[in-house]
Coordinates of C-alpha atoms in Angstrom, one line a residue:
Chain A
M1 CA -7.2 46.6 -22.0
T2 CA -8.2 50.3 -22.3
P3 CA -5.6 53.1 -22.0
Q4 CA -7.2 54.1 -18.7
S5 CA -6.9 50.5 -17.3
L6 CA -3.3 50.4 -18.2
F7 CA -2.7 53.8 -16.6
V8 CA -4.5 52.7 -13.4
K9 CA -2.5 49.5 -13.4
A10 CA 0.7 51.6 -13.6
L11 CA -0.6 53.7 -10.7
K12 CA -1.2 50.6 -8.6
H13 CA 2.1 48.9 -9.3
P14 CA 4.9 49.8 -6.9
D15 CA 7.6 50.0 -9.7
S16 CA 5.7 52.4 -11.9
R17 CA 3.6 54.2 -9.3
D18 CA 5.8 57.3 -8.9
E19 CA 6.1 58.0 -12.6
A20 CA 2.4 57.4 -13.3
F21 CA 1.4 59.6 -10.3
S22 CA 3.6 62.3 -11.6
R23 CA 1.8 62.2 -15.0
L24 CA -1.5 62.2 -13.2
V25 CA -0.6 65.3 -11.2
S26 CA 0.7 67.1 -14.3
E27 CA -2.5 66.2 -16.2
Y28 CA -5.1 67.0 -13.6
K29 CA -3.6 69.6 -11.2
E30 CA -5.1 72.6 -12.9
R31 CA -8.5 71.1 -13.6
L32 CA -8.9 69.9 -10.1
Y33 CA -7.6 73.1 -8.6
W34 CA -10.1 75.2 -10.6
H35 CA -13.0 72.9 -9.7
I36 CA -12.1 73.2 -6.0
R37 CA -11.3 76.9 -6.2
K38 CA -14.9 77.7 -7.4
I39 CA -16.3 75.7 -4.5
V40 CA -14.1 77.1 -1.7
I41 CA -13.5 80.5 -3.3
D42 CA -10.3 81.4 -1.4
H43 CA -6.9 80.5 -3.1
D44 CA -5.2 79.4 0.1
D45 CA -8.1 77.2 1.0
A46 CA -8.2 75.7 -2.5
N47 CA -4.4 75.1 -2.2
D48 CA -4.9 73.1 1.0
V49 CA -7.9 71.1 -0.5
V50 CA -6.2 70.3 -3.8
Q51 CA -3.1 68.9 -2.0
N52 CA -5.3 66.8 0.3
T53 CA -7.2 65.6 -2.7
F54 CA -4.1 64.4 -4.5
I55 CA -2.9 62.8 -1.3
K56 CA -6.2 61.0 -0.9
I57 CA -5.9 59.9 -4.6
H58 CA -2.4 58.6 -3.9
I59 CA -3.5 56.7 -0.8
N60 CA -6.7 55.3 -2.2
I61 CA -5.7 54.4 -5.7
E62 CA -5.4 50.8 -4.6
N63 CA -9.2 50.8 -3.8
F64 CA -10.2 52.3 -7.2
K65 CA -12.2 49.6 -8.9
E66 CA -12.7 51.3 -12.2
K67 CA -16.5 51.4 -11.9
S68 CA -16.3 55.0 -13.1
S69 CA -13.6 56.8 -15.1
L70 CA -10.5 57.9 -13.2
Y71 CA -11.3 61.5 -14.0
T72 CA -14.8 61.2 -12.5
W73 CA -13.5 59.4 -9.4
M74 CA -10.9 62.2 -8.8
Y75 CA -13.5 64.9 -9.3
R76 CA -15.7 63.1 -6.7
I77 CA -12.9 63.1 -4.2
A78 CA -12.2 66.8 -4.9
S79 CA -15.9 67.7 -4.5
N80 CA -16.2 65.8 -1.2
E81 CA -13.0 67.3 0.1
S82 CA -14.1 70.8 -0.8
L83 CA -17.5 70.3 0.9
N84 CA -15.9 68.8 4.0
F85 CA -13.5 71.7 4.1
I86 CA -16.2 74.3 4.0
K87 CA -18.2 72.4 6.7
S88 CA -15.2 72.3 9.1
K89 CA -14.1 75.9 8.4
A90 CA -17.7 77.3 8.8
S91 CA -18.2 75.3 12.0
K92 CA -14.9 76.7 13.4
M93 CA -16.1 80.2 12.6
G94 CA -19.5 79.4 14.2
L95 CA -21.3 80.0 10.9
K96 CA -23.5 78.0 8.5
N97 CA -21.8 76.8 5.3
Q98 CA -23.8 79.2 3.2
E99 CA -22.9 82.2 5.5
W100 CA -19.2 81.3 5.3
I101 CA -19.3 81.1 1.4
E102 CA -21.3 84.4 1.2
S103 CA -18.7 86.2 3.4
L104 CA -15.9 84.9 1.2
A105 CA -17.7 86.1 -1.9
D106 CA -18.2 89.5 -0.3
G107 CA -14.5 89.8 0.3
L108 CA -13.6 89.0 -3.3
I109 CA -13.1 92.7 -4.2
A110 CA -10.2 92.9 -1.8
D111 CA -8.8 89.4 -2.7
P112 CA -5.3 89.7 -4.4
H113 CA -6.0 86.5 -6.2
F114 CA -9.2 87.8 -7.9
D115 CA -9.1 90.1 -10.8
G116 CA -12.6 89.8 -12.2
D117 CA -14.5 93.0 -13.2
E118 CA -17.6 94.3 -11.5
A119 CA -19.8 91.9 -13.4
A120 CA -17.7 88.9 -12.4
I121 CA -17.9 90.0 -8.7
I122 CA -21.7 90.5 -8.9
L123 CA -22.0 87.0 -10.5
Q124 CA -19.8 85.4 -7.9
K125 CA -21.9 87.0 -5.1
Q126 CA -25.1 85.7 -6.7
V127 CA -23.6 82.2 -7.2
A128 CA -22.5 82.2 -3.5
Q129 CA -26.2 82.7 -2.5
L130 CA -27.3 79.5 -4.2
P131 CA -27.8 76.4 -2.1
E132 CA -24.6 74.3 -1.9
K133 CA -25.5 71.6 -4.4
Q134 CA -27.0 74.0 -6.8
R135 CA -23.9 76.1 -6.6
I136 CA -21.6 73.2 -7.5
V137 CA -23.9 72.1 -10.4
F138 CA -23.9 75.7 -11.7
N139 CA -20.1 76.0 -11.5
M140 CA -19.6 72.7 -13.2
R141 CA -22.1 73.4 -16.0
Y142 CA -21.6 77.1 -16.5
F143 CA -17.9 77.6 -15.9
D144 CA -16.4 74.2 -16.6
R145 CA -18.9 73.4 -19.4
M146 CA -19.2 69.8 -18.2
N147 CA -21.9 67.6 -19.7
Y148 CA -24.7 66.4 -17.5
E149 CA -23.6 62.8 -17.7
S150 CA -20.2 63.6 -16.2
I151 CA -21.8 65.8 -13.5
S152 CA -24.3 63.1 -12.7
E153 CA -21.5 60.5 -12.2
I154 CA -19.4 62.9 -10.0
L155 CA -22.2 64.0 -7.8
G156 CA -24.3 60.8 -7.9
T157 CA -27.4 62.8 -8.9
S158 CA -29.8 61.9 -11.8
I159 CA -29.5 63.9 -15.0
G160 CA -33.1 65.1 -14.7
A161 CA -32.4 66.5 -11.2
L162 CA -29.2 68.2 -12.4
K163 CA -31.0 69.8 -15.3
S164 CA -33.7 71.1 -13.1
S165 CA -31.2 72.3 -10.5
Y166 CA -29.1 74.1 -13.1
H167 CA -32.1 75.8 -14.7
H168 CA -33.4 76.9 -11.2
A169 CA -29.9 78.3 -10.5
V170 CA -29.8 80.2 -13.8
K171 CA -33.3 81.5 -13.2
K172 CA -32.6 82.7 -9.7
I173 CA -29.4 84.5 -10.8
K174 CA -31.1 86.2 -13.6
I175 CA -34.0 87.4 -11.4
R176 CA -31.6 88.7 -8.8
L177 CA -29.4 90.5 -11.3
N178 CA -32.5 92.1 -12.9
D179 CA -33.6 93.2 -9.4
E180 CA -30.2 94.8 -8.8
N181 CA -30.3 96.6 -12.1
Chain B
M1 CA -62.9 63.4 -26.9
M2 CA -60.6 62.6 -24.0
K3 CA -57.7 62.1 -26.4
T4 CA -58.2 65.6 -28.0
K5 CA -58.3 67.2 -24.5
K6 CA -55.0 65.6 -23.4
R7 CA -53.1 66.5 -26.6
N8 CA -50.9 69.6 -26.5
P9 CA -51.9 71.8 -29.5
F10 CA -48.8 74.0 -29.3
K11 CA -45.7 73.2 -31.2
V12 CA -42.0 74.3 -31.1
P13 CA -39.4 74.2 -33.9
K14 CA -37.4 70.9 -34.2
G15 CA -34.5 70.7 -31.7
Y16 CA -35.7 73.8 -29.9
F17 CA -35.1 72.5 -26.4
N18 CA -31.5 71.5 -27.2
S19 CA -30.7 74.9 -28.7
L20 CA -32.5 76.7 -25.8
E21 CA -30.0 75.5 -23.3
K22 CA -27.1 76.5 -25.5
S23 CA -28.5 79.9 -26.3
L24 CA -29.2 80.5 -22.6
L25 CA -25.7 79.6 -21.7
K26 CA -24.3 81.8 -24.4
K27 CA -26.3 84.8 -23.3
T28 CA -25.4 84.5 -19.6
Q29 CA -21.7 83.9 -20.5
V30 CA -21.6 87.0 -22.7
E31 CA -23.0 89.0 -19.8
F32 CA -20.8 87.7 -17.0
N33 CA -17.8 86.3 -18.9
A34 CA -15.1 84.5 -16.8
S35 CA -15.0 83.7 -13.1
G36 CA -12.2 86.2 -12.4
Y37 CA -10.1 83.9 -10.1
K38 CA -6.4 83.8 -10.5
T39 CA -3.4 82.1 -8.9
P40 CA 0.0 83.4 -7.8
N41 CA 2.8 83.2 -10.4
N42 CA 4.3 79.8 -11.0
Y43 CA 1.7 78.4 -8.6
F44 CA 1.0 75.1 -10.5
N45 CA 4.7 74.1 -10.7
E46 CA 5.1 74.8 -7.0
L47 CA 1.9 72.8 -6.3
E48 CA 3.2 69.8 -8.2
K49 CA 6.4 69.9 -6.2
E50 CA 4.5 70.2 -2.9
I51 CA 2.3 67.3 -3.8
F52 CA 5.3 65.0 -4.7
K53 CA 7.0 66.0 -1.4
K54 CA 4.0 65.0 0.6
T55 CA 3.2 61.8 -1.3
L56 CA 6.9 60.8 -1.1
K57 CA 6.8 61.2 2.7
I58 CA 3.6 59.1 2.9
S59 CA 5.2 56.4 0.7
K60 CA 8.3 56.3 2.9
L61 CA 6.1 56.1 6.0
N62 CA 4.0 53.3 4.4
N63 CA 7.2 51.3 3.5
S64 CA 8.6 51.7 7.0
K65 CA 5.2 50.6 8.4
I66 CA 5.2 47.5 6.1
F67 CA 8.8 46.7 7.2
K68 CA 8.0 47.2 10.9
R69 CA 4.8 45.0 10.5
A70 CA 6.9 42.3 8.8
L71 CA 9.6 42.5 11.5
L72 CA 6.9 42.3 14.2
T73 CA 5.3 39.3 12.6
F74 CA 8.6 37.5 12.2
S75 CA 9.6 38.1 15.8
G76 CA 6.2 37.0 16.9
I77 CA 6.5 33.7 15.0
A78 CA 10.1 33.2 16.3
A79 CA 9.1 33.9 19.9
S80 CA 6.1 31.5 19.8
T81 CA 8.3 28.8 18.2
I82 CA 10.8 29.2 21.0
I83 CA 8.1 29.2 23.7
F84 CA 6.5 26.1 22.1
Y85 CA 9.9 24.3 22.0
I86 CA 10.6 25.2 25.6
I87 CA 7.2 24.0 26.8
T88 CA 7.2 20.7 24.9
T89 CA 10.8 19.6 25.4
P90 CA 11.8 19.7 29.2
K91 CA 10.6 16.1 30.0
S92 CA 12.7 14.5 27.3
Y93 CA 15.7 16.5 28.6
A94 CA 15.0 15.2 32.1
I95 CA 14.8 11.7 30.9
Q96 CA 18.0 12.1 29.0
D97 CA 19.8 13.6 32.0
K98 CA 18.7 10.7 34.2
E99 CA 19.9 8.1 31.7
V100 CA 23.2 9.8 31.3
F101 CA 23.7 9.9 35.0
E102 CA 22.8 6.2 35.5
D103 CA 25.1 5.3 32.6
F104 CA 27.9 7.2 34.3
I105 CA 27.4 5.5 37.7
E106 CA 27.3 2.1 36.0
T107 CA 30.5 2.7 34.0
Y108 CA 32.1 4.1 37.1
Y109 CA 31.4 1.0 39.1
L110 CA 32.3 -1.4 36.4
E111 CA 35.5 0.2 35.3
D112 CA 37.0 1.7 38.5
F113 CA 35.8 -0.8 41.2
E114 CA 36.6 -4.3 41.9
S115 CA 34.1 -6.5 43.6
Y116 CA 36.0 -6.2 46.9
E117 CA 35.7 -2.4 46.8
I118 CA 32.0 -2.6 46.1
F119 CA 31.5 -5.0 49.0
S120 CA 33.5 -2.7 51.3
M121 CA 31.1 0.1 50.6
L122 CA 28.0 -1.9 51.6
D123 CA 26.6 -2.9 55.0
E124 CA 26.2 -6.5 55.9
N125 CA 22.4 -6.2 55.6
E126 CA 22.7 -4.7 52.2
I127 CA 24.9 -7.4 51.1
Q128 CA 22.4 -10.0 52.2
T129 CA 19.4 -8.3 50.6
T130 CA 21.3 -7.4 47.4
F131 CA 23.0 -10.7 46.7
V132 CA 20.6 -13.3 48.1
Y133 CA 21.5 -16.6 46.7
N134 CA 18.6 -18.6 45.4
S135 CA 19.6 -22.3 45.3
K136 CA 16.5 -23.2 43.3
P137 CA 17.0 -23.2 39.5
L138 CA 14.7 -20.6 37.9
N139 CA 12.8 -23.0 35.5
E140 CA 12.2 -25.6 38.1
D141 CA 8.6 -25.9 39.4

């Protein structure tokens, strides 16, 4: 039995669940938060989404069949939660998802939870203009330095498509930045 | 001829495409550095507490749901057993009641009445129909 299987077993067993879940939260809270934060941009929104993500993990751990790694499964839940959150928030505002994200990126300069320099703000604005999936791929590859195999498992997209998506994203950002300069 | 046309005459250094991605990443990261996002002080400790608080509530709720479901199932089984018992048993009760009553009457007559008293309670016709004397022996044909 692998260490992951043992850990999952502990998460599923009523006697060891609380302790194992506490370890899980300690281990992954920051990684999941940052993954979510880059998708939803705003800290308060990220806080809501990361809490919902861990609650979903807690509720659905019984259904986790270990077809993928626990880490991949949690990232998938976090990505879906973030995208659903954006969808619902944008629809409440009467905006498209992309418009909502761009408006958040435009407001970064006044965000108390953002201390990036001018270059970082420009980059975030450019990233916000990417199509949703391309934006997530770019974040995971560029900021989180994930390998394509992991991204492929999380997003359920082929490695070839991911590579193409990432290179398109980099190209677009570079062109736009050159135009701005 | 066809083979030479299809072949790509250009070459790149060994491992070029692997290093291209790395060098591209390096260049863009040097230019744009970190994402710039930050969190409030002590945020991650508070987050952990908040998550435990919420999951504990859910666990308690689930446990009480399981208890309620078990209680409901148990009461359902008990109720259906009682209903089944009531539906299937009344006839036997009735029979038992009737038998007990007849036994009581019989004992009452046998113990507390003499033949004279019994006769005194009957009409003449009843006496005749009840105690008809048959002179013929039963086995005689």
